[in-house]
Coordinates of C-alpha atoms and ligand atoms in Angstrom, one line a residue:
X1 CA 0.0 0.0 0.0
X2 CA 1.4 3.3 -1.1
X3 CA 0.3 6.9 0.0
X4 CA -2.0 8.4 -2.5
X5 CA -0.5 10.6 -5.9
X6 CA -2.6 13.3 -4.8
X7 CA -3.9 14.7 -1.8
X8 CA -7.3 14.4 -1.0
X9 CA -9.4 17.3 -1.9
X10 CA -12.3 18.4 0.9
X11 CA -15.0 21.0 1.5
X12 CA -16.9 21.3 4.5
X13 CA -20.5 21.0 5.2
X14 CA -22.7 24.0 6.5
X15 CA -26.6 23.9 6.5
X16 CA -26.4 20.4 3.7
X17 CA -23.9 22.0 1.5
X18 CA -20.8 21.5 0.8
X19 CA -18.7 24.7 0.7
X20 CA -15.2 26.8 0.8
X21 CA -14.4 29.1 3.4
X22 CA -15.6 32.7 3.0
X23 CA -12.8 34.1 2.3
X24 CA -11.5 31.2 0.0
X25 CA -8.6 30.2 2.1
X26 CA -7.3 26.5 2.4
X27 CA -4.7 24.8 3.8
X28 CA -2.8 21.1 3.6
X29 CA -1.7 18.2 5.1
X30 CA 1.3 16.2 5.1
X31 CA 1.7 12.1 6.1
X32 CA 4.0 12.5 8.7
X33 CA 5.2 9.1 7.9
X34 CA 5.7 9.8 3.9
X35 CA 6.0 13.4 4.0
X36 CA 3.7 13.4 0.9
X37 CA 0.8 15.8 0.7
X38 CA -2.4 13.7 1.9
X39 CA -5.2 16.2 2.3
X40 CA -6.4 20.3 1.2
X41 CA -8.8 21.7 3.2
X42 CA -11.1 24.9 3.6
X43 CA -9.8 27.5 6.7
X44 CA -12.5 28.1 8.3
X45 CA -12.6 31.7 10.3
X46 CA -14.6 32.5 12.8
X47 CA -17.4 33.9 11.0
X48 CA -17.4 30.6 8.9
X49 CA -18.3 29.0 12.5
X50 CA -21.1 31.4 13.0
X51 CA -23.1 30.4 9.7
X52 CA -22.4 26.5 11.0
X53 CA -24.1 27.6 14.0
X54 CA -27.1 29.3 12.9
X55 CA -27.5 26.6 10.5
X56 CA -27.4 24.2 13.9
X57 CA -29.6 26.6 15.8
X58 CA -32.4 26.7 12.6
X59 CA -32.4 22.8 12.3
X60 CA -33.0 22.9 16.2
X61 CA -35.3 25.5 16.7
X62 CA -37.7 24.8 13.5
X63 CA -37.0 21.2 13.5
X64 CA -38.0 18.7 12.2
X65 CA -34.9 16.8 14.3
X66 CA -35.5 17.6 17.5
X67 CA -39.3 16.0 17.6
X68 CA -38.8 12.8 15.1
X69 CA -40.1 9.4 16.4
X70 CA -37.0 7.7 17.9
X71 CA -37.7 4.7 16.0
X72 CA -37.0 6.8 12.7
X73 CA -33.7 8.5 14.6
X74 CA -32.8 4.5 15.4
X75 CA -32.7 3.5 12.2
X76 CA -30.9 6.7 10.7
X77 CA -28.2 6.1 13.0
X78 CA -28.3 2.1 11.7
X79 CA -27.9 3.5 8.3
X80 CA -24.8 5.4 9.3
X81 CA -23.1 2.5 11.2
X82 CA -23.4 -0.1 8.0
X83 CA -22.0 3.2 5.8
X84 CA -18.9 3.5 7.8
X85 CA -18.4 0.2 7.8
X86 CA -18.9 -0.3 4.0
X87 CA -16.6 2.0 3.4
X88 CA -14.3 1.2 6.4
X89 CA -11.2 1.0 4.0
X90 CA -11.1 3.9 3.0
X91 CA -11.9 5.3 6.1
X92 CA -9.3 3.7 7.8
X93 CA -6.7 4.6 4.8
X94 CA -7.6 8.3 5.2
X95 CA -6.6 8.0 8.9
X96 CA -3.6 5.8 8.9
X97 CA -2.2 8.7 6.1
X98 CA -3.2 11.6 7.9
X99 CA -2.5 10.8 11.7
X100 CA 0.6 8.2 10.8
X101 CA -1.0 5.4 12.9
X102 CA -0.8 1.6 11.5
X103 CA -3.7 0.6 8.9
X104 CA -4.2 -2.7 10.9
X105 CA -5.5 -0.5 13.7
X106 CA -7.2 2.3 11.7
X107 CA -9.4 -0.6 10.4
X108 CA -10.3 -1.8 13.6
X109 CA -11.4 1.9 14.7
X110 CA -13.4 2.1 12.0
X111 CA -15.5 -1.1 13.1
X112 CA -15.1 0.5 16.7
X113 CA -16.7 3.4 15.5
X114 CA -19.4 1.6 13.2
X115 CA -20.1 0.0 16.7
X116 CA -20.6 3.6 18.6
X117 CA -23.4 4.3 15.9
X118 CA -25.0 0.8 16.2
X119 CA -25.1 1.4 20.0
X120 CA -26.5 4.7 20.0
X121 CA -29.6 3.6 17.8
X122 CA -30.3 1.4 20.2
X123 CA -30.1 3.4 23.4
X124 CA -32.4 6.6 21.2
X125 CA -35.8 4.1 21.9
X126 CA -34.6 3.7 25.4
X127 CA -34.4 7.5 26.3
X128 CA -36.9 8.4 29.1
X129 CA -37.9 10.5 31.8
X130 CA -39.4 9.6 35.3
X131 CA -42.9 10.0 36.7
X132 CA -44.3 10.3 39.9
X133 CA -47.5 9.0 41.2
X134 CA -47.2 9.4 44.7
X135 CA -48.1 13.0 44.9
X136 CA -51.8 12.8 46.0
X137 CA -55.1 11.9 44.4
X138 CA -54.8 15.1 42.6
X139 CA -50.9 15.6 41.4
X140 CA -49.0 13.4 38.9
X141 CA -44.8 14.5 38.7
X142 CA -43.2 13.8 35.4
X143 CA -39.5 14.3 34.5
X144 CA -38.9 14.4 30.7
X145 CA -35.8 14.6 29.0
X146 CA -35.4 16.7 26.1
X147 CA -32.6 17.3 23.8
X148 CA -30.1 20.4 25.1
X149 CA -29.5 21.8 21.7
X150 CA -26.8 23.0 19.6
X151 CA -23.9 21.3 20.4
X152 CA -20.5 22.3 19.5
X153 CA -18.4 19.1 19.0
X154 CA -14.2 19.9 19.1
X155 CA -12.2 17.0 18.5
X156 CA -8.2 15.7 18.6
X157 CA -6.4 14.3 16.0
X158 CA -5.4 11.0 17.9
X159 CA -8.3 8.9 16.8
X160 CA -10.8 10.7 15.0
X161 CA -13.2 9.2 13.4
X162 CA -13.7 7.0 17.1
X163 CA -14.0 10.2 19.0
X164 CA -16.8 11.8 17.1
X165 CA -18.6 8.3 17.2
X166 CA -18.5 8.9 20.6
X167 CA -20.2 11.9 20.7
X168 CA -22.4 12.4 17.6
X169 CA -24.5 9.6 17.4
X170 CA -25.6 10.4 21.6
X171 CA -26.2 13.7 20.6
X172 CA -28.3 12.9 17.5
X173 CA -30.0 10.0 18.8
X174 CA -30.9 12.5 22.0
X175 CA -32.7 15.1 19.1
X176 CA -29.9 17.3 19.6
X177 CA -27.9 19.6 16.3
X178 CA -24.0 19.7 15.9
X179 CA -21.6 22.2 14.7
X180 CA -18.6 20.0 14.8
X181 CA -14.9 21.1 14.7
X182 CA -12.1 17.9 13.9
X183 CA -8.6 18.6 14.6
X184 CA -7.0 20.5 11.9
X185 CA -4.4 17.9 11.6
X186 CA -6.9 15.1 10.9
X187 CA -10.4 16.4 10.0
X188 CA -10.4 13.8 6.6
X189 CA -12.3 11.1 7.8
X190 CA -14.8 13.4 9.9
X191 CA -15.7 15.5 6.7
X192 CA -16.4 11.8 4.6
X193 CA -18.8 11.2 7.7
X194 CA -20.4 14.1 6.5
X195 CA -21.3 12.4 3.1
X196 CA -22.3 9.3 4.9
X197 CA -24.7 11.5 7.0
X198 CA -26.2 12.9 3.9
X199 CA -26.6 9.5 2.4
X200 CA -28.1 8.1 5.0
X201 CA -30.5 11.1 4.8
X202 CA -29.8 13.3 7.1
X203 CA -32.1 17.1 7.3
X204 CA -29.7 20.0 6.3
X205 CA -28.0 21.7 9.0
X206 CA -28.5 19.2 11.9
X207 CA -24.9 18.6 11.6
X208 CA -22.5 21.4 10.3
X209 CA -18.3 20.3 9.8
X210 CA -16.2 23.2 9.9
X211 CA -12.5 22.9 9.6
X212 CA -9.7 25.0 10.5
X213 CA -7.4 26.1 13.1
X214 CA -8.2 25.9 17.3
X215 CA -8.0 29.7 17.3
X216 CA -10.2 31.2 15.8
X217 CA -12.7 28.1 15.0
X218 CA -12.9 26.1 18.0
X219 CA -12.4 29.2 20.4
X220 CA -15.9 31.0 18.5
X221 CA -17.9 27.8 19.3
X222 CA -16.8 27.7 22.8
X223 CA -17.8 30.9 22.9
X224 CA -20.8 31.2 21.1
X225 CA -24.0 32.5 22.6
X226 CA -26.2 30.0 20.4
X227 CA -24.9 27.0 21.2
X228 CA -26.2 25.3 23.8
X229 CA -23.7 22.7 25.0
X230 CA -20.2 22.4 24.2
X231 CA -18.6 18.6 24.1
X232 CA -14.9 18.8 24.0
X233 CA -11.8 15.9 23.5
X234 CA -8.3 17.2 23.9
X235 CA -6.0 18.3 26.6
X236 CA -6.1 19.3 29.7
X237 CA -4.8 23.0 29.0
X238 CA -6.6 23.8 26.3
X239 CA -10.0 22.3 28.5
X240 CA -9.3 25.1 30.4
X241 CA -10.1 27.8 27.5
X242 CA -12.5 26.4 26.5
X243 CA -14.7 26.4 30.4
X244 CA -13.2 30.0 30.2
X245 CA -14.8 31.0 27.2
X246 CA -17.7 29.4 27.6
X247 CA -19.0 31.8 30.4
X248 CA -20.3 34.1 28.8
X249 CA -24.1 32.0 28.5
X250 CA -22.4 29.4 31.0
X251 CA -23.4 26.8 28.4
X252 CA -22.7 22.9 29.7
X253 CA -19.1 22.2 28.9
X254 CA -18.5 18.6 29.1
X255 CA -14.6 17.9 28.9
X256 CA -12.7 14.6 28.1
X257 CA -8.8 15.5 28.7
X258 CA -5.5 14.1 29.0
X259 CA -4.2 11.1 31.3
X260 CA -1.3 10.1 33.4
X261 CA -2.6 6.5 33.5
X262 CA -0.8 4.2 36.2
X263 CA -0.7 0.3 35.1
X264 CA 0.5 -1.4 38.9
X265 CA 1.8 -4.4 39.1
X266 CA 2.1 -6.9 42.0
X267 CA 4.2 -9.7 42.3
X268 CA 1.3 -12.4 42.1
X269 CA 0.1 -11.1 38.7
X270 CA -0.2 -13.1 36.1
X271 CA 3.3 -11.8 34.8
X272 CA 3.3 -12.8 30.7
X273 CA -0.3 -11.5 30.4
X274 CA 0.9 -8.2 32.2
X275 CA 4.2 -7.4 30.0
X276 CA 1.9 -7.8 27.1
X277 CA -0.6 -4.9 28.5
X278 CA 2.3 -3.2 29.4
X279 CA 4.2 -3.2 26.4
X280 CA 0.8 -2.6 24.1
X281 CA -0.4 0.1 26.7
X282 CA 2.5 2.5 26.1
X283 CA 3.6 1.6 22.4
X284 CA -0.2 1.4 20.6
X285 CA -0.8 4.2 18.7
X286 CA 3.0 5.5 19.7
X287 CA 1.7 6.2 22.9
X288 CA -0.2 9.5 21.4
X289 CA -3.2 8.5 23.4
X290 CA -4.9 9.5 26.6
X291 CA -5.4 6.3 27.6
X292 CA -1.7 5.2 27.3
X293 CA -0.5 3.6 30.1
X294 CA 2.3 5.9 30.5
X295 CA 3.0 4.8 34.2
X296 CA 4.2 1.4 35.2
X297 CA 4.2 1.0 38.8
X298 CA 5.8 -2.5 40.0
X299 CA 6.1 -4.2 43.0
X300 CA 9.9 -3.8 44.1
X301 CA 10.5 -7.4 44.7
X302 CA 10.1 -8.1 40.6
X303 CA 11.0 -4.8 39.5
X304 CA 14.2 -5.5 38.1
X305 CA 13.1 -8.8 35.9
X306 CA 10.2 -7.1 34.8
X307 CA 12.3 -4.2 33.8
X308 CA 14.6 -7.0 31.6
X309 CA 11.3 -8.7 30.0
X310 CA 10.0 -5.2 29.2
X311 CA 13.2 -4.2 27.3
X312 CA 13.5 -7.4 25.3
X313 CA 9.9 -7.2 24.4
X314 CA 10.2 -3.9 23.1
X315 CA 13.0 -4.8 21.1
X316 CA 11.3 -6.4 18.9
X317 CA 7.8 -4.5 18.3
X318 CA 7.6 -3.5 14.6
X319 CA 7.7 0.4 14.1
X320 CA 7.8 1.9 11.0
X321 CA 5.6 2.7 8.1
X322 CA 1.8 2.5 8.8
X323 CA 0.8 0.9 5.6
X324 CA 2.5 -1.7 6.2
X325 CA 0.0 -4.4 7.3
X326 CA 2.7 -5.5 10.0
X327 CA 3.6 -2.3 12.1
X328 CA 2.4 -2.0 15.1
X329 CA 3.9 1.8 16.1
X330 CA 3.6 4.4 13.4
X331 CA 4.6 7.8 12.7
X332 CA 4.4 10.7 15.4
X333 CA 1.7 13.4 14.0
X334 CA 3.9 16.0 13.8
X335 CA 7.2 17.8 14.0
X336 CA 6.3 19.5 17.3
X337 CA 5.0 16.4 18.8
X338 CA 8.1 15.1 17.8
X339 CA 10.3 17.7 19.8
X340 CA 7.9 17.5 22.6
X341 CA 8.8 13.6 23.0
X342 CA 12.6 14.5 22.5
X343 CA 12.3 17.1 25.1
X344 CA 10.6 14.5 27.9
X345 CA 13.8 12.3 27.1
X346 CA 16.1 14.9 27.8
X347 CA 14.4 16.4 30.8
X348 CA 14.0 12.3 32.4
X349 CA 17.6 12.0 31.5
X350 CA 18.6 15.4 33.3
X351 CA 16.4 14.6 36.4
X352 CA 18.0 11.6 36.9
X353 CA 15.8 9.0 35.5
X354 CA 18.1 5.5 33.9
X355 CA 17.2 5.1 30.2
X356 CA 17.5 1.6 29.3
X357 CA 15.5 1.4 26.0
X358 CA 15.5 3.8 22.8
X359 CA 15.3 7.5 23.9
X360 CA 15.7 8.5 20.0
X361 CA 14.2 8.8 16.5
X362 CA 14.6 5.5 13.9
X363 CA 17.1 6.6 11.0
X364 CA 14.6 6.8 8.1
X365 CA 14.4 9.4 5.2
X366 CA 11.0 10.1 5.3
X367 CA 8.4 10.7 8.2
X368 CA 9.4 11.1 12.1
X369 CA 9.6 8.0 14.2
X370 CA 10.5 7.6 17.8
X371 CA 12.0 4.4 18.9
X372 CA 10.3 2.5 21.7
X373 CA 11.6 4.1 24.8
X374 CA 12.3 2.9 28.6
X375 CA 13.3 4.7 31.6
X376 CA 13.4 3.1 35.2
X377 CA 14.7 4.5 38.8
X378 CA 11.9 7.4 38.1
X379 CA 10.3 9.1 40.8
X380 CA 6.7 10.3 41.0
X381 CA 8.1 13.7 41.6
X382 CA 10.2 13.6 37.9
X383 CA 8.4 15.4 34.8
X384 CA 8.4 11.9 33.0
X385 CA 6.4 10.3 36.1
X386 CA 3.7 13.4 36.1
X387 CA 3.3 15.2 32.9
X388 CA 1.4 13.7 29.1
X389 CA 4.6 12.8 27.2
X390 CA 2.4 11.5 24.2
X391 CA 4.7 9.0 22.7
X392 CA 6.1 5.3 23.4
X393 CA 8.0 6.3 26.8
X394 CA 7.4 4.3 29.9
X395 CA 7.8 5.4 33.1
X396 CA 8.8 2.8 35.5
X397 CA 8.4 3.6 39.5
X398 CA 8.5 0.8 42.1
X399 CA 6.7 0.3 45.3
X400 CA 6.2 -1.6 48.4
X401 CA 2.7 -2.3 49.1
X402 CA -0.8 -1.6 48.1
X403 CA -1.2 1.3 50.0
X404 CA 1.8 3.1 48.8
X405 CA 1.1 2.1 45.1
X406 CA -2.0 4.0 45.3
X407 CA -0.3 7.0 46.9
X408 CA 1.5 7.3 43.8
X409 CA -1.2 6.2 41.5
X410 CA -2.9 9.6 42.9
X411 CA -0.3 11.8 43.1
X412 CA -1.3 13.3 39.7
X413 CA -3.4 16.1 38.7
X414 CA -4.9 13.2 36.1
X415 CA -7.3 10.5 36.6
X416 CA -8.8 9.4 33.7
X417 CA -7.9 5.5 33.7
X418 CA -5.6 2.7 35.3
X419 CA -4.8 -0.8 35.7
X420 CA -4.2 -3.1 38.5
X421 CA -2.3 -6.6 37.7
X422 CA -2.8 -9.3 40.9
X423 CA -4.5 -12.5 41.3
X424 CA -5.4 -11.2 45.3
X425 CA -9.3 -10.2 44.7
X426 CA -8.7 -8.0 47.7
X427 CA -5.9 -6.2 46.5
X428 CA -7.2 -6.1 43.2
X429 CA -10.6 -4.6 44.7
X430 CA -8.8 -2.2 47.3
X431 CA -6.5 -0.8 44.4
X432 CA -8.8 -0.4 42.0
X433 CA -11.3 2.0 44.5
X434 CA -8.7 3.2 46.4
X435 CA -7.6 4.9 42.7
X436 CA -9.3 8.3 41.6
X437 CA -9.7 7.3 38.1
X438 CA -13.1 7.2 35.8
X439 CA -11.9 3.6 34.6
X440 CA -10.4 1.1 36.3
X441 CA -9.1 -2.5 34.3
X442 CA -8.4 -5.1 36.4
X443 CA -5.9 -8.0 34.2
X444 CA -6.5 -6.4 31.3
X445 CA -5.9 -2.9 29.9
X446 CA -7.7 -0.5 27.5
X447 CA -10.7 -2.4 26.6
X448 CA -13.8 -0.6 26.0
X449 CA -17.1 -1.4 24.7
X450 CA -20.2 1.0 24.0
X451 CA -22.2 -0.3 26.7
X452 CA -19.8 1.2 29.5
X453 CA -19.4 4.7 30.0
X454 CA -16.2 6.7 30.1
X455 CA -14.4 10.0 31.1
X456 CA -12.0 11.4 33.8
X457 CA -11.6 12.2 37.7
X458 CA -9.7 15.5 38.6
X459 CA -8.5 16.8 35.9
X460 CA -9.2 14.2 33.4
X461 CA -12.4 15.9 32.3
X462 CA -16.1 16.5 33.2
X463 CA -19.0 14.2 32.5
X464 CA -18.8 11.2 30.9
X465 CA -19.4 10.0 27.4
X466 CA -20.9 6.6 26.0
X467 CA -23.1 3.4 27.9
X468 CA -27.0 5.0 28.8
X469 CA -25.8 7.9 30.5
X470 CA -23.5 9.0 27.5
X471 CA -27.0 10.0 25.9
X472 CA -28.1 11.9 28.9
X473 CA -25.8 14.2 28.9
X474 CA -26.9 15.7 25.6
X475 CA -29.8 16.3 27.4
X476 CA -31.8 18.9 29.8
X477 CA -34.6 17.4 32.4
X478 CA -37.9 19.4 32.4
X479 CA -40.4 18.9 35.7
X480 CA -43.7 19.0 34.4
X481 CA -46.6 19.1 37.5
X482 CA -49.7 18.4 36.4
X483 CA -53.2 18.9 38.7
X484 CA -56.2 16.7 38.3
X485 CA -59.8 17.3 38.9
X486 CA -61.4 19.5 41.4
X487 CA -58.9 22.4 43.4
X488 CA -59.4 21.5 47.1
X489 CA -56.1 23.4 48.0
X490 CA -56.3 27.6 48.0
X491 CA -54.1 29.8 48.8
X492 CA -56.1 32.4 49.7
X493 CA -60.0 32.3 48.8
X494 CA -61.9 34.4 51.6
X495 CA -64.4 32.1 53.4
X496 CA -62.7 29.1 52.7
X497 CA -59.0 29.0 54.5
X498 CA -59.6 31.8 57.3
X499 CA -60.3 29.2 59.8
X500 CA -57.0 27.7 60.7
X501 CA -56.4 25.9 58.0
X502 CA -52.7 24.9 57.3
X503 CA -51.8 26.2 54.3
X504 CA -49.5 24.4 51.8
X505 CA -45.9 25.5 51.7
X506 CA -44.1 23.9 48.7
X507 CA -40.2 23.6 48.3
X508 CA -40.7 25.9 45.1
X509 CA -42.5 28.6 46.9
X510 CA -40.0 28.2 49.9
Ligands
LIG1 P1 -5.6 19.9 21.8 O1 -6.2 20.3 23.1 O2 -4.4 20.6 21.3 O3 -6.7 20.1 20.6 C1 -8.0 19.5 20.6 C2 -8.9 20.3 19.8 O4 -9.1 21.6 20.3 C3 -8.4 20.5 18.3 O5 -9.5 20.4 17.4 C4 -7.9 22.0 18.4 O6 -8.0 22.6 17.1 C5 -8.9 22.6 19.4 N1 -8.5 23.8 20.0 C6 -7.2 24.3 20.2 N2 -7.2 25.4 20.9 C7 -8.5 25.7 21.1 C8 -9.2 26.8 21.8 N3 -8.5 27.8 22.3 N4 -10.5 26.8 21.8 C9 -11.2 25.8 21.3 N5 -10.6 24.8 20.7 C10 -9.3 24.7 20.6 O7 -5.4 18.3 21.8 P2 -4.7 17.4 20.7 O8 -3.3 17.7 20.7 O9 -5.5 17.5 19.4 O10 -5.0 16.0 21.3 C11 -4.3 15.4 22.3 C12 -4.9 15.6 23.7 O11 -6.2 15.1 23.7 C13 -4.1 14.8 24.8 O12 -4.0 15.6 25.9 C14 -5.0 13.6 25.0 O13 -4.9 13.1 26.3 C15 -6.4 14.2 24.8 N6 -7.4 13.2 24.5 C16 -8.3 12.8 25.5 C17 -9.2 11.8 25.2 C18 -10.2 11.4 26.2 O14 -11.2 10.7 25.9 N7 -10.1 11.8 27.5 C19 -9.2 11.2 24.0 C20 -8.2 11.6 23.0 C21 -7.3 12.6 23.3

């Protein structure tokens, strides 16, 4: 598989049609693995953003989205999942040139994501409210849930098709609209779910793609007084804008956001099963995920073995070009993720850390590699042990016991996932709720499946995204009270409650 003679050529999608910027500007994107021109795309400004959102806002406000039967919303979203996955090669080519990440895996995102869309048609007949019928004779309490809005939908580049599946499809089967923003560096496979959306007949302007730069794109929707509900992916410090500027109509900001992820390791685990987590938790997807298991925390009694079997395992874990079916570690996205990984290196080697493994870039022509890369003797106070390196470097830190490996586990402004390796159900059961993190894997590592929701603790994010509640959160909850038959209960109606009558005090009136 080669990359393709020429780059891909893209417009984006406002109010169902497909369109340049305003003021005509585009921009490219490189492989980072072939250095060849992959994709051209319309640079959006900010005012490009504001049609996208009144387009949202129309489609919301005039319907016919918001109110269609959920069975018809179920089987749009079916449509979508068997599009993506007919055309899951493609897809999944688009990505792996784009983002540098293997093919293998970009193809089995794209059935990830397929499964996202499947999911959510399922959960849009299940969405419901609450009643009460234990108000009186005279008083039936309902709870309904109805769709927030306009939703502005920013994404990374890490795995983007899979990230918007984890948003969209909850906010569309909720009878929500999008304006949705990808990641400049990847937004190819985001803007051909725009066709798919189309084809699988989608009303104009229920989902608007504009693409273009964080600043001024992003930073408008975060910002903007029409939407309703801003659903963010990314890191932690640019999370922090984006609550920032969303203040000014203190729209609901849900956040998913970096990770320092601990995998810990006691002596009784099930050692061969752990180097393999260990090994695939740091290295897949060159460790430019959120998820990666960045942290290995090991008992101290097996420390150094384990340290041996790591290094020799990552010897031999195929890096290299990511359309070749057999690499497992691709390119790095781009030159300044690059020098960020190089600087983490540097700045583990200068606080004392022991590289053992790698710690460089592979000697190729084209494209940016890093090598698979090892440090031990690190300390939980070192930048390596506490910071998002995002690339294939493990941190290894030992400890004594259970309670001190969650000390460390914790001792991170992160919390978004971790692992805990034992065959003690105690231990296993202490660590993982003694650990502040929104997922916990016990002997295994970075599954995850529709059904079971996800996000961060601390400063991992805010809300969470996927399983039944991941379609709640695209929603508001309206109290409805309704009163039947006669009024026996006044407030004041001379001649009837002048006697001493106890009059009704309600916590709304209170
Ligand atoms: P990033 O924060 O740099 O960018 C994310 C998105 O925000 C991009 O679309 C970008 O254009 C946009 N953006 C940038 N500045 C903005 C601003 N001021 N206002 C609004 N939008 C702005 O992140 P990235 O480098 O694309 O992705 C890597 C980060 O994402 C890592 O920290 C990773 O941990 C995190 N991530 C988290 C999850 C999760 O589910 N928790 C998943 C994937 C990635």
């Amino acid at each position: 598989m080669n990359p393709p003679h020429e780059p891909y050529r893209y417009e984006m999608l406002i109010d169902g049609r497909w369109i340049e910027a305003r003021d005509g500007r585009r921009y490219g994107r490189e492989s980072p693995a072939h250095d060849v021109a992959v994709g051209d795309y319309p640079l959006a400004g900010a005012d490009d953003a504001d049609l996208a959102v009144a387009a949202a806002r129309r489609a919301f406000d005039e319907g016919p989205w918001p109110h269609t039967r959920g069975a018809e919303r179920a089987r749009f979203l079916g449509r979508v999942a068997e599009l993506i996955r007919a055309q899951a090669e493609e897809l999944a080519y688009i990505e792996a040139l784009e983002s540098g990440k293997p093919i293998v895996q970009a193809r089995g995102e794209m059935e990830s994501a397929a499964g996202l869309w499947e999911y959510a048609a399922a959960l849009t007949r299940q969405l419901h409210g609450d009643s009460y019928n234990t108000l009186g004779a005279d008083m039936l309490g309902l709870m309904l849930r109805e769709p927030i809005g306009v939703v502005g939908m920013i994404t990374p580049w890490n795995f983007p098709l899979l990230i918007i599946s984890q948003k969209l499809p909850f906010a569309l089967a909720a009878g929500c609209t999008a304006v949705v923003k990808p990641s400049e560096l990847t937004p190819g496979t985001t803007l051909r779910l725009g066709h798919i959306l189309q084809e699988a007949g989608l009303p104009d302007g229920v989902v608007n793609i504009v693409t273009g730069d964080g600043v001024p794109v992003g930073a408008r929707l975060a910002e903007h007084p029409a939407v309703d509900m801003l659903s963010f992916t990314g890191s932690t410090e640019v999370g922090r804008h984006v609550v920032a500027a969303s203040a000014g109509n203190l729209k609901r900001v849900a956040l998913e956001l970096g990770g320092k992820n601990p995998q810990i390791v006691f002596a009784d685990a099930d050692l061969d099963a752990a180097l393999d987590a260990i090994v695939f938790g740091v290295y897949f997807n060159a460790g430019e995920c959120c998820n990666s298991g960045s942290r290995l925390l090991v008992q101290r009694d097996i420390a150094a073995d384990l340290r041996e079997a790591i290094v020799q395992r990552s010897r031999s874990v195929p890096v290299g070009d990511p359309l070749d079916e057999a690499t497992k570690v691709g390119a790095i996205v781009n030159q300044e993720q690059l020098d960020k990984i190089l600087g983490y290196v540097a700045a583990g080697q200068q606080e004392g850390a022991a590289l053992r493994l790698g710690g460089g870039c592979l000697p190729t022509e084209r494209g940016r590699f890093v090598e698979p890369t090892v440090f031990d003797a690190v300390t939980p106070a070192m930048s390596i042990a506490r910071e998002e390196v995002f690339g294939p470097v493990l941190s290894i830190i030992t400890f004594e016991d259970a309670a001190e490996a969650v000390r460390i586990a914790n001792d991170t402004m992160y919390g978004l996932s971790a692992a805990v390796w034992t065959r003690d159900v105690d231990t296993a059961f202490g660590v993982g709720r003694g650990v502040r993190a929104g997922t916990i894997w016990i002997n295994t590592f970075m599954d995850g499946y529709p059904e079971l929701s996800f996000g961060g603790y601390n400063q991992s994010g805010l809300g969470r995204e996927l399983g039944r509640f991941g379609i709640e959160e695209f929603t508001e909850l309206k109290t409805i009270q309704l009163h039947l038959g006669p009024r026996t209960n006044w407030w004041h109606r001379p001649g009837v409650n002048d006697n001493g009558h106890v009059e009704r005090v309600s916590p709304a009136e209170s």
